[in-house]
Tab-separated table of C-alpha atoms in Angstrom:
chain	number	residue	atom	x	y	z
Y	26	UNK	CA	19.257	44.477	-2.934
Y	27	UNK	CA	21.929	41.992	-3.938
Y	28	UNK	CA	25.605	41.381	-4.290
Y	29	UNK	CA	27.698	38.324	-5.089
Y	30	UNK	CA	26.462	36.530	-1.997
Y	31	UNK	CA	23.543	38.494	-0.605
Y	32	UNK	CA	20.534	38.581	-2.963
Y	33	UNK	CA	17.418	38.375	-0.795
Y	34	UNK	CA	13.820	37.202	-1.170
Y	35	UNK	CA	10.642	39.159	-0.395
Y	36	UNK	CA	10.997	38.352	3.324
Y	37	UNK	CA	14.572	39.678	3.459
Y	38	UNK	CA	16.239	36.260	3.674
Y	39	UNK	CA	19.232	35.617	1.448
Y	40	UNK	CA	18.432	33.203	-1.348
Y	41	UNK	CA	21.460	31.132	-0.469
Y	42	UNK	CA	20.066	30.617	3.045
Y	43	UNK	CA	16.920	28.997	1.642
Y	44	UNK	CA	18.529	25.533	1.601
Y	45	UNK	CA	21.840	23.737	1.778
Y	46	UNK	CA	21.572	23.094	-1.965
Y	47	UNK	CA	21.249	26.789	-2.863
Y	48	UNK	CA	24.004	27.677	-0.406
Y	49	UNK	CA	26.289	25.121	-2.060
Y	50	UNK	CA	25.393	26.480	-5.503
Y	51	UNK	CA	26.269	29.994	-4.317
Y	52	UNK	CA	29.563	28.758	-2.867
Y	53	UNK	CA	30.327	27.181	-6.249
Y	54	UNK	CA	29.915	30.558	-7.969
Y	55	UNK	CA	26.203	31.033	-8.651
Y	56	UNK	CA	25.468	34.478	-7.179
Y	57	UNK	CA	21.701	33.794	-7.328
Y	58	UNK	CA	21.271	37.318	-8.656
Y	59	UNK	CA	17.676	37.815	-9.840
Y	60	UNK	CA	16.970	38.351	-13.515
Y	61	UNK	CA	14.857	41.298	-14.545
Y	62	UNK	CA	11.100	41.437	-14.041
Y	63	UNK	CA	8.566	41.058	-16.837
Y	64	UNK	CA	7.468	44.167	-18.747
Y	65	UNK	CA	3.794	45.048	-19.023
Y	66	UNK	CA	2.203	44.152	-22.344
Y	67	UNK	CA	4.421	41.161	-23.113
Y	68	UNK	CA	2.965	39.011	-25.924
Y	69	UNK	CA	4.096	35.362	-26.226
Y	70	UNK	CA	2.915	31.994	-27.497
Y	71	UNK	CA	3.250	30.260	-24.107
Y	72	UNK	CA	3.436	31.833	-20.657
Y	73	UNK	CA	4.661	29.504	-17.911
Y	74	UNK	CA	3.835	30.485	-14.336
Y	75	UNK	CA	6.566	29.142	-12.041
Y	76	UNK	CA	10.324	28.948	-12.530
Y	77	UNK	CA	10.890	25.574	-10.901
Y	78	UNK	CA	11.542	22.237	-12.546
Y	79	UNK	CA	8.022	21.780	-13.941
Y	80	UNK	CA	8.089	25.128	-15.661
Y	81	UNK	CA	11.675	24.856	-16.860
Y	82	UNK	CA	11.353	21.266	-18.140
Y	83	UNK	CA	8.234	22.387	-20.039
Y	84	UNK	CA	10.124	25.323	-21.499
Y	85	UNK	CA	13.032	23.063	-22.393
Y	86	UNK	CA	10.829	20.575	-24.240
Y	87	UNK	CA	8.897	23.301	-26.057
Y	88	UNK	CA	11.928	25.250	-27.248
Y	89	UNK	CA	13.780	22.111	-28.353
Y	90	UNK	CA	10.727	20.995	-30.360
Y	91	UNK	CA	9.981	24.447	-31.833
Y	92	UNK	CA	12.974	26.800	-31.547
Y	93	UNK	CA	11.006	29.778	-32.882
Y	94	UNK	CA	8.258	29.483	-30.263
Y	95	UNK	CA	7.926	32.530	-28.011
Y	96	UNK	CA	8.041	31.154	-24.452
Y	97	UNK	CA	8.146	33.220	-21.262
Y	98	UNK	CA	8.559	31.984	-17.682
Y	99	UNK	CA	7.371	34.089	-14.740
Y	100	UNK	CA	9.014	33.358	-11.385
Y	101	UNK	CA	8.060	35.129	-8.148
Y	102	UNK	CA	11.601	34.970	-6.704
Y	103	UNK	CA	14.505	33.276	-8.546
Y	104	UNK	CA	14.586	30.032	-10.509
Y	105	UNK	CA	14.694	27.109	-8.086
Y	106	UNK	CA	13.507	29.074	-5.064
Y	107	UNK	CA	10.647	26.656	-4.350
Y	108	UNK	CA	10.663	22.895	-3.892
Y	109	UNK	CA	12.983	22.461	-6.878
Y	110	UNK	CA	15.869	23.947	-4.896
Y	111	UNK	CA	14.972	22.499	-1.490
Y	112	UNK	CA	14.063	18.828	-1.939
Y	113	UNK	CA	15.851	15.654	-0.905
Y	114	UNK	CA	17.676	15.193	-4.201
Y	115	UNK	CA	15.996	11.906	-5.163
Y	116	UNK	CA	15.522	11.487	-8.904
Y	117	UNK	CA	13.348	8.408	-8.526
Y	118	UNK	CA	10.739	6.363	-10.394
Y	119	UNK	CA	8.273	6.760	-7.527
Y	120	UNK	CA	4.905	8.049	-8.667
Y	121	UNK	CA	2.750	9.745	-6.031
Y	122	UNK	CA	-0.431	7.729	-6.380
Y	123	UNK	CA	-1.261	4.221	-5.155
Y	124	UNK	CA	-1.152	1.623	-7.923
Y	125	UNK	CA	-4.630	0.494	-6.910
Y	126	UNK	CA	-6.020	3.948	-7.699
Y	127	UNK	CA	-4.478	3.994	-11.133
Y	128	UNK	CA	-5.650	0.473	-11.795
Y	129	UNK	CA	-9.200	1.341	-10.766
Y	130	UNK	CA	-9.258	4.433	-12.988
Y	131	UNK	CA	-7.522	3.169	-16.076
Y	132	UNK	CA	-6.716	-0.516	-15.813
Y	133	UNK	CA	-3.597	-2.359	-14.820
Y	134	UNK	CA	-1.806	-1.860	-18.129
Y	135	UNK	CA	-2.184	1.907	-17.855
Y	136	UNK	CA	-0.791	1.820	-14.328
Y	137	UNK	CA	2.184	-0.213	-15.494
Y	138	UNK	CA	2.723	2.173	-18.413
Y	139	UNK	CA	2.935	5.030	-15.915
Y	140	UNK	CA	5.523	3.131	-13.890
Y	141	UNK	CA	7.591	2.332	-16.997
Y	142	UNK	CA	7.473	5.989	-18.023
Y	143	UNK	CA	8.806	6.967	-14.604
Y	144	UNK	CA	11.644	4.434	-14.825
Y	145	UNK	CA	12.573	5.876	-18.239
Y	146	UNK	CA	12.395	9.396	-16.810
Y	147	UNK	CA	15.194	8.739	-14.319
Y	148	UNK	CA	17.509	7.943	-17.214
Y	149	UNK	CA	16.155	10.887	-19.216
Y	150	UNK	CA	17.072	13.405	-16.512
Y	151	UNK	CA	20.623	12.066	-16.437
Y	152	UNK	CA	20.828	12.064	-20.234
Y	153	UNK	CA	19.664	15.674	-20.604
Y	154	UNK	CA	21.887	16.891	-17.780
Y	155	UNK	CA	24.914	15.342	-19.503
Y	156	UNK	CA	23.916	16.541	-22.981
Y	157	UNK	CA	23.279	20.120	-21.802
Y	158	UNK	CA	26.396	20.293	-19.640
Y	159	UNK	CA	24.481	20.639	-16.349
Y	160	UNK	CA	26.813	19.551	-13.548
Y	161	UNK	CA	24.284	18.449	-10.916
Y	162	UNK	CA	26.149	15.512	-9.294
Y	163	UNK	CA	23.777	13.009	-10.953
Y	164	UNK	CA	24.708	9.525	-9.692
Y	165	UNK	CA	22.415	6.547	-10.196
Y	166	UNK	CA	22.940	4.522	-7.034
Y	167	UNK	CA	19.388	3.335	-6.324
Y	168	UNK	CA	17.369	3.524	-3.114
Y	169	UNK	CA	17.730	1.274	-0.102
Y	170	UNK	CA	14.701	1.092	2.199
Y	171	UNK	CA	15.520	-0.441	5.552
Y	172	UNK	CA	13.045	-2.644	7.443
Y	173	UNK	CA	13.893	-2.204	11.111
Y	174	UNK	CA	11.047	-3.989	12.915
Y	175	UNK	CA	9.187	-7.270	12.321
Y	176	UNK	CA	6.111	-5.465	10.986
Y	177	UNK	CA	8.308	-3.426	8.642
Y	178	UNK	CA	9.853	-6.701	7.452
Y	179	UNK	CA	6.405	-7.967	6.513
Y	180	UNK	CA	5.631	-4.706	4.718
Y	181	UNK	CA	8.851	-4.947	2.693
Y	182	UNK	CA	8.095	-8.580	1.826
Y	183	UNK	CA	4.652	-7.570	0.563
Y	184	UNK	CA	6.068	-4.739	-1.556
Y	185	UNK	CA	8.673	-7.019	-3.125
Y	186	UNK	CA	6.051	-9.705	-3.822
Y	187	UNK	CA	3.692	-7.196	-5.444
Y	188	UNK	CA	6.473	-5.833	-7.654
Y	189	UNK	CA	7.441	-9.353	-8.725
Y	190	UNK	CA	3.802	-10.210	-9.466
Y	191	UNK	CA	3.339	-7.266	-11.805
Y	192	UNK	CA	6.763	-7.721	-13.384
Y	193	UNK	CA	7.830	-4.073	-13.623
Y	194	UNK	CA	9.916	-3.208	-10.587
Y	195	UNK	CA	13.186	-5.096	-10.250
Y	196	UNK	CA	13.094	-4.704	-6.468
Y	197	UNK	CA	15.424	-6.933	-4.469
Y	198	UNK	CA	15.230	-8.016	-0.836
Y	199	UNK	CA	18.462	-7.881	1.146
Y	200	UNK	CA	18.778	-10.229	4.115
Y	201	UNK	CA	19.692	-9.146	7.624
Y	202	UNK	CA	23.095	-10.799	7.246
Y	203	UNK	CA	23.832	-8.878	4.055
Y	204	UNK	CA	22.597	-5.603	5.513
Y	205	UNK	CA	24.870	-6.077	8.526
Y	206	UNK	CA	27.807	-6.760	6.227
Y	207	UNK	CA	27.232	-3.664	4.109
Y	208	UNK	CA	25.515	-0.885	6.102
Y	209	UNK	CA	25.991	0.402	9.614
Y	210	UNK	CA	22.275	0.767	10.268
Y	211	UNK	CA	20.431	-0.216	13.430
Y	212	UNK	CA	17.181	-2.031	13.989
Y	213	UNK	CA	14.590	-1.288	16.673
Y	214	UNK	CA	14.625	-3.067	20.053
Y	215	UNK	CA	17.392	-5.388	18.957
Y	216	UNK	CA	15.771	-6.411	15.663
Y	217	UNK	CA	18.270	-7.092	12.873
Y	218	UNK	CA	17.251	-4.926	9.899
Y	219	UNK	CA	16.854	-6.148	6.349
Y	220	UNK	CA	16.306	-3.947	3.280
Y	221	UNK	CA	14.473	-3.502	0.001
Y	222	UNK	CA	16.518	-2.049	-2.871
Y	223	UNK	CA	15.142	-0.234	-5.914
Y	224	UNK	CA	17.762	0.554	-8.592
Y	225	UNK	CA	15.537	3.185	-10.232
Y	226	UNK	CA	16.814	6.250	-8.408
Y	227	UNK	CA	19.695	8.691	-8.693
Y	228	UNK	CA	20.951	11.243	-6.225
Y	229	UNK	CA	21.101	14.808	-7.541
Y	230	UNK	CA	22.131	18.227	-6.299
Y	231	UNK	CA	18.703	19.720	-7.073
Y	232	UNK	CA	19.674	23.394	-6.968
Y	233	UNK	CA	22.438	22.796	-9.497
Y	234	UNK	CA	19.945	20.954	-11.707
Y	235	UNK	CA	17.258	23.634	-11.672
Y	236	UNK	CA	19.693	26.552	-11.875
Y	237	UNK	CA	21.565	24.872	-14.721
Y	238	UNK	CA	18.337	24.154	-16.563
Y	239	UNK	CA	17.322	27.800	-16.224
Y	240	UNK	CA	20.540	28.872	-17.938
Y	241	UNK	CA	20.073	26.289	-20.686
Y	242	UNK	CA	16.535	27.354	-21.593
Y	243	UNK	CA	17.465	31.032	-21.450
Y	244	UNK	CA	20.364	30.429	-23.816
Y	245	UNK	CA	17.952	28.596	-26.129
Y	246	UNK	CA	15.690	31.637	-26.369
Y	247	UNK	CA	13.222	31.320	-23.509
Y	248	UNK	CA	12.477	34.631	-21.744
Y	249	UNK	CA	12.908	34.045	-18.002
Y	250	UNK	CA	11.561	36.798	-15.760
Y	251	UNK	CA	12.202	36.752	-12.007
Y	252	UNK	CA	10.703	38.650	-9.083
Y	253	UNK	CA	7.513	38.583	-11.137
Y	254	UNK	CA	4.622	37.065	-9.200
Y	255	UNK	CA	1.563	35.908	-11.125
Y	256	UNK	CA	-1.509	36.999	-9.166
Y	257	UNK	CA	-4.249	35.711	-11.486
Y	258	UNK	CA	-4.882	34.365	-14.936
Y	259	UNK	CA	-7.658	33.857	-17.435
Y	260	UNK	CA	-7.753	32.539	-21.003
Y	261	UNK	CA	-5.225	34.508	-23.002
Y	262	UNK	CA	-3.681	36.564	-20.198
Y	263	UNK	CA	-1.706	36.444	-16.938
Y	264	UNK	CA	-1.698	39.341	-14.490
Y	265	UNK	CA	1.449	39.855	-12.415
Y	266	UNK	CA	3.056	42.053	-9.780
Y	267	UNK	CA	6.806	42.674	-9.575
Y	268	UNK	CA	8.921	42.884	-6.438
Y	269	UNK	CA	8.989	46.663	-6.926
Y	270	UNK	CA	5.194	46.810	-6.770
Y	271	UNK	CA	4.579	47.362	-10.471
Y	272	UNK	CA	1.682	45.493	-12.075
Y	273	UNK	CA	1.290	44.232	-15.595
Y	274	UNK	CA	-0.148	41.635	-17.904
Y	275	UNK	CA	1.217	39.011	-20.276
Y	276	UNK	CA	-0.834	38.014	-23.299
Y	277	UNK	CA	-0.399	34.365	-24.243
Y	278	UNK	CA	-2.257	31.877	-26.405
Y	279	UNK	CA	-1.394	29.105	-23.926
Y	280	UNK	CA	-0.698	29.279	-20.189
Y	281	UNK	CA	0.997	26.685	-17.950
Y	282	UNK	CA	0.416	26.752	-14.190
Y	283	UNK	CA	3.460	25.168	-12.539
Y	284	UNK	CA	3.380	26.362	-8.928
Y	285	UNK	CA	3.165	23.041	-6.999
Y	286	UNK	CA	3.090	23.737	-3.224
Y	287	UNK	CA	2.903	27.502	-3.819
Y	288	UNK	CA	-0.258	27.183	-5.909
Y	289	UNK	CA	-2.569	27.731	-2.903
Y	290	UNK	CA	-1.249	31.299	-2.633
Y	291	UNK	CA	-3.440	32.040	-5.676
Y	292	UNK	CA	-7.256	32.002	-5.566
Y	293	UNK	CA	-7.626	29.659	-8.553
Y	294	UNK	CA	-5.559	26.875	-6.976
Y	295	UNK	CA	-6.405	27.336	-3.298
Y	296	UNK	CA	-8.397	24.124	-2.709
Y	297	UNK	CA	-6.959	22.111	-5.588
Y	298	UNK	CA	-3.564	21.588	-3.909
Y	299	UNK	CA	-2.719	21.330	-0.213
Y	300	UNK	CA	0.730	22.650	0.808
Y	301	UNK	CA	2.355	20.092	3.104
Y	302	UNK	CA	5.673	21.075	4.664
Y	303	UNK	CA	8.708	18.818	4.573
Y	304	UNK	CA	11.889	19.791	6.427
Y	305	UNK	CA	15.546	18.843	6.041
Y	306	UNK	CA	18.946	19.043	7.698
Y	307	UNK	CA	22.468	18.684	6.354
Y	308	UNK	CA	25.482	17.670	8.398
Y	309	UNK	CA	29.063	18.749	8.140
Y	310	UNK	CA	31.174	16.653	5.742
Y	311	UNK	CA	32.058	13.329	7.343
Y	312	UNK	CA	35.386	11.544	7.108
Y	313	UNK	CA	35.951	8.584	4.839
Y	314	UNK	CA	36.379	6.328	7.867
Y	315	UNK	CA	32.922	7.328	9.133
Y	316	UNK	CA	31.414	6.657	5.708
Y	317	UNK	CA	33.119	3.266	5.652
Y	318	UNK	CA	31.287	2.480	8.887
Y	319	UNK	CA	27.968	3.796	7.566
Y	320	UNK	CA	28.318	1.994	4.253
Y	321	UNK	CA	26.405	4.361	1.958
Y	322	UNK	CA	27.995	4.935	-1.428
Y	323	UNK	CA	27.796	8.115	-3.489
Y	324	UNK	CA	24.549	8.114	-5.423
Y	325	UNK	CA	22.788	5.864	-2.922
Y	326	UNK	CA	19.592	7.249	-1.396
Y	327	UNK	CA	17.896	5.745	1.644
Y	328	UNK	CA	14.729	5.584	3.706
Y	329	UNK	CA	12.992	3.058	5.931
Y	330	UNK	CA	9.544	1.479	6.214
Y	331	UNK	CA	8.122	3.810	8.873
Y	332	UNK	CA	4.879	5.643	8.083
Y	333	UNK	CA	6.017	9.201	8.910
Y	334	UNK	CA	8.402	9.405	5.991
Y	335	UNK	CA	12.142	10.065	6.256
Y	336	UNK	CA	14.560	10.269	3.331
Y	337	UNK	CA	18.222	10.989	2.775
Y	338	UNK	CA	21.349	10.754	0.680
Y	339	UNK	CA	25.100	11.006	0.904
Y	340	UNK	CA	25.979	14.224	-0.895
Y	341	UNK	CA	28.815	14.649	-3.361
Y	342	UNK	CA	30.816	16.468	-0.671
Y	343	UNK	CA	30.235	13.674	1.894
Y	344	UNK	CA	27.476	15.154	4.037
Y	345	UNK	CA	24.195	13.637	5.075
Y	346	UNK	CA	21.211	15.442	3.568
Y	347	UNK	CA	18.286	14.086	5.560
Y	348	UNK	CA	14.638	15.072	5.735
Y	349	UNK	CA	11.170	14.022	6.686
Y	350	UNK	CA	7.568	14.912	7.350
Y	351	UNK	CA	6.157	16.026	10.678
Y	352	UNK	CA	5.610	19.772	10.318
Y	353	UNK	CA	2.015	20.918	10.731
Y	354	UNK	CA	-0.357	22.129	8.044
Y	355	UNK	CA	-1.201	25.839	8.325
Y	356	UNK	CA	-4.743	27.160	8.450
Y	357	UNK	CA	-6.117	28.283	5.106
Y	358	UNK	CA	-3.264	26.628	3.152
Y	359	UNK	CA	-0.991	29.480	4.138
Y	360	UNK	CA	2.553	29.458	2.768
Y	361	UNK	CA	5.184	31.717	4.334
Y	362	UNK	CA	9.001	31.656	4.718
Y	363	UNK	CA	8.617	31.531	8.500
Y	364	UNK	CA	7.067	28.070	8.168
Y	365	UNK	CA	10.241	26.693	6.541
Y	366	UNK	CA	11.877	26.167	9.920
Y	367	UNK	CA	10.567	24.236	12.923
Y	368	UNK	CA	13.127	23.602	15.716
Y	369	UNK	CA	11.197	20.611	17.079
Y	370	UNK	CA	11.127	18.904	13.685
Y	371	UNK	CA	14.814	19.632	13.103
Y	372	UNK	CA	15.651	18.110	16.468
Y	373	UNK	CA	13.553	15.067	15.630
Y	374	UNK	CA	15.356	14.666	12.296
Y	375	UNK	CA	18.775	14.893	13.938
Y	376	UNK	CA	17.755	12.213	16.427
Y	377	UNK	CA	16.228	10.005	13.736
Y	378	UNK	CA	19.428	10.187	11.670
Y	379	UNK	CA	21.563	9.137	14.647
Y	380	UNK	CA	19.084	6.381	15.457
Y	381	UNK	CA	19.394	5.001	11.921
Y	382	UNK	CA	23.162	5.381	11.631
Y	383	UNK	CA	24.934	5.489	15.019
Y	384	UNK	CA	28.168	6.614	13.369
Y	385	UNK	CA	26.417	9.899	12.469
Y	386	UNK	CA	25.355	10.775	16.031
Y	387	UNK	CA	28.240	13.144	16.609
Y	388	UNK	CA	27.882	14.910	13.260
Y	389	UNK	CA	27.287	18.632	13.506
Y	390	UNK	CA	24.242	19.986	11.652
Y	391	UNK	CA	25.248	22.912	9.441
Y	392	UNK	CA	22.020	23.613	7.523
Y	393	UNK	CA	18.316	23.486	8.375
Y	394	UNK	CA	15.566	24.272	5.891
Y	395	UNK	CA	12.189	23.277	4.542
Y	396	UNK	CA	9.303	24.198	2.299
Y	397	UNK	CA	5.889	23.177	1.001
Y	398	UNK	CA	5.187	20.335	-1.385
Y	399	UNK	CA	1.898	19.916	-3.242
Y	400	UNK	CA	-0.726	17.276	-2.440
Y	401	UNK	CA	-3.917	16.667	-4.434
Y	402	UNK	CA	-6.984	15.450	-2.534
Y	403	UNK	CA	-6.710	11.924	-3.968
Y	404	UNK	CA	-2.879	11.940	-3.769
Y	405	UNK	CA	-2.811	11.676	-7.559
Y	406	UNK	CA	-0.302	13.803	-9.481
Y	407	UNK	CA	-1.611	15.054	-12.814
Y	408	UNK	CA	-0.922	16.999	-15.979
Y	409	UNK	CA	-3.764	18.575	-17.893
Y	410	UNK	CA	-4.514	20.903	-20.790
Y	411	UNK	CA	-7.827	22.429	-21.798
Y	412	UNK	CA	-7.651	23.499	-25.461
Y	413	UNK	CA	-10.825	25.558	-25.018
Y	414	UNK	CA	-9.210	27.848	-22.442
Y	415	UNK	CA	-5.562	27.336	-23.385
Y	416	UNK	CA	-4.667	26.704	-19.730
Y	417	UNK	CA	-2.473	23.767	-18.655
Y	418	UNK	CA	-1.609	22.523	-15.174
Y	419	UNK	CA	0.876	20.107	-13.619
Y	420	UNK	CA	1.514	19.183	-10.018
Y	421	UNK	CA	0.442	17.323	-6.920
Y	422	UNK	CA	3.730	15.392	-6.819
Y	423	UNK	CA	3.537	14.680	-3.053
Y	424	UNK	CA	7.293	15.159	-2.729
Y	425	UNK	CA	8.291	12.926	-5.648
Y	426	UNK	CA	8.630	15.741	-8.146
Y	427	UNK	CA	12.339	15.862	-8.920
Y	428	UNK	CA	11.909	13.321	-11.716
Y	429	UNK	CA	8.143	13.603	-12.254
Y	430	UNK	CA	8.590	17.239	-13.300
Y	431	UNK	CA	10.638	16.082	-16.281
Y	432	UNK	CA	7.880	13.708	-17.381
Y	433	UNK	CA	5.361	16.497	-16.838
Y	434	UNK	CA	7.364	18.946	-18.938
Y	435	UNK	CA	7.696	16.550	-21.855
Y	436	UNK	CA	4.020	15.631	-21.648
Y	437	UNK	CA	2.853	19.234	-21.461
Y	438	UNK	CA	4.967	20.128	-24.486
Y	439	UNK	CA	3.124	17.481	-26.518
Y	440	UNK	CA	-0.283	18.546	-25.182
Y	441	UNK	CA	0.356	22.232	-25.858
Y	442	UNK	CA	1.505	21.514	-29.404
Y	443	UNK	CA	-1.377	19.137	-30.118
Y	444	UNK	CA	0.917	16.153	-30.611
Y	445	UNK	CA	-0.505	12.733	-29.757
Y	446	UNK	CA	2.211	10.561	-28.216
Y	447	UNK	CA	2.659	7.696	-25.759
Y	448	UNK	CA	3.148	10.345	-23.082
Y	449	UNK	CA	-0.216	11.998	-23.717
Y	450	UNK	CA	-1.990	8.654	-23.286
Y	451	UNK	CA	-0.622	7.995	-19.776
Y	452	UNK	CA	-3.306	7.742	-17.081
Y	453	UNK	CA	-2.302	10.880	-15.195
Y	454	UNK	CA	-3.055	13.056	-18.230
Y	455	UNK	CA	-6.183	15.170	-17.723
Y	456	UNK	CA	-6.921	13.458	-14.420
Y	457	UNK	CA	-9.021	15.737	-12.231
Y	458	UNK	CA	-8.661	15.353	-8.471
Y	459	UNK	CA	-11.475	16.454	-6.164
Y	460	UNK	CA	-11.052	19.666	-4.201
Y	461	UNK	CA	-9.835	19.666	-0.619
Y	462	UNK	CA	-12.444	20.288	2.039
Y	463	UNK	CA	-13.066	23.840	3.263
Y	464	UNK	CA	-11.714	24.945	6.606
Y	465	UNK	CA	-11.812	23.872	9.395
Y	466	UNK	CA	-12.127	20.358	7.978
Y	467	UNK	CA	-8.943	20.724	5.926
Y	468	UNK	CA	-6.910	21.843	8.941
Y	469	UNK	CA	-8.326	19.146	11.196
Y	470	UNK	CA	-7.832	16.342	8.679
Y	471	UNK	CA	-4.320	17.279	7.562
Y	472	UNK	CA	-2.931	17.702	11.061
Y	473	UNK	CA	-4.758	14.642	12.388
Y	474	UNK	CA	-3.123	12.630	9.594
Y	475	UNK	CA	0.384	13.784	10.564
Y	476	UNK	CA	-0.290	12.970	14.212
Y	477	UNK	CA	-1.871	9.656	13.232
Y	478	UNK	CA	1.188	8.543	11.290
Y	479	UNK	CA	3.396	9.383	14.246
Y	480	UNK	CA	1.111	7.306	16.467
Y	481	UNK	CA	1.097	4.479	13.911
Y	482	UNK	CA	4.881	4.191	14.010
Y	483	UNK	CA	4.921	4.119	17.806
Y	484	UNK	CA	2.066	1.598	17.878
Y	485	UNK	CA	3.823	-0.801	15.524
Y	486	UNK	CA	7.059	-0.631	17.480
Y	487	UNK	CA	5.252	-1.476	20.716
Y	488	UNK	CA	2.825	-4.132	19.473
Y	489	UNK	CA	4.750	-5.654	16.575
Y	490	UNK	CA	1.501	-5.656	14.583
Y	491	UNK	CA	0.164	-3.601	11.700
Y	492	UNK	CA	-1.108	-0.317	13.070
Y	493	UNK	CA	-4.810	0.383	13.582
Y	494	UNK	CA	-4.012	4.115	13.561
Y	495	UNK	CA	-2.611	3.712	10.060
Y	496	UNK	CA	-5.949	2.407	8.844
Y	497	UNK	CA	-7.722	5.410	10.353
Y	498	UNK	CA	-5.322	7.768	8.531
Y	499	UNK	CA	-5.941	5.923	5.272
Y	500	UNK	CA	-9.692	6.280	5.730
Y	501	UNK	CA	-9.399	10.032	6.412
Y	502	UNK	CA	-6.892	10.908	3.697
Y	503	UNK	CA	-7.717	8.361	1.021
Y	504	UNK	CA	-4.031	7.432	0.798
């Protein structure tokens, strides 16, 4: 089923065609050949379900703390097949929950502690990558968020003022004159854009990070089984099915569920996490003269203040990797490879990129991909462990998981080993989000929210005032 370039997933698609990042990793010499499947009757101390960054960072922290621990990771396809190998490559300090929610649950100091932990995590990812010899193009260039309309200007001013008030985020406002001198970005309807800059972000080649981490933990003694899909679990055991149709069970004292947007494919997670699709494009490499006109440096990530999120970076090989929301939610929280591609969304992304940076309008798109990210009902990421059942969970990153997975892995390692630490006292630990509504309410609400954000952006550009549609979306989604 595989050769040096052609290993395929359950749908028959080559792994390297899953995303630009995996294709680039394959071009660099990673054949993406699947490891062997798990044997029936395996007995371990910890069984981790999911071979993405959450699972692998957890394995890494556990095996470094206790080298004799028996740790197994079960992955349905190959390590990094899910969001970990498809995302925008932002290793940021963003935490996917409104500060007000954290403050209401746990107090302002707890919310600030969470933010500080995220800032530290950006540096920690870079430190571990360097120490373990993982060449993932880690470059800490910060994030620039452009404000391209008057109402976006006011939103950026409010964000900068709030950060200054709480004294944690060293956000800086960049004037229209300075933006014009540095970046070749356009405003809307003749408005001169300004920007908000957050230094707490690095650009990363995510497939190289997750694939490198898989090799590191395997070399350290973790058993990594691929093409082994967990179908159910209960205290002390995980049932699985291999790609060849064989079934089996792993016995484990502790179990970690690390499936993120793929969690709803299992009955026990179905309404806990909503899979929301995010899609991306990558352009051909651009010339240095074009990049001089655009102004983005290596390591610099970017977005703007619109509601229907877009995000991007300049890759190490001088492409644009650019993505955004807009794909619809599928009835019953269905997840399928056919949903990874939506021509209308790809066309929208290509147009949005050229609208932001006119110098990129002629760039040819070479890669198009997407995948589901995980959203909890209250938009609150969490890590949890129940000592009575031995089952742990992490997820609900809302697309900000590239760094948050590292914090989750370190936190879970402490929880699983019964170690009290500053990490285990953070407010996201053992937070329990409510379940998503049953269908058809879930389908109606999720898709109405996507449409509402699109309307909100159009409304603000026409009226120049804060969108009423945005407030409706906030009321429906709680975010």
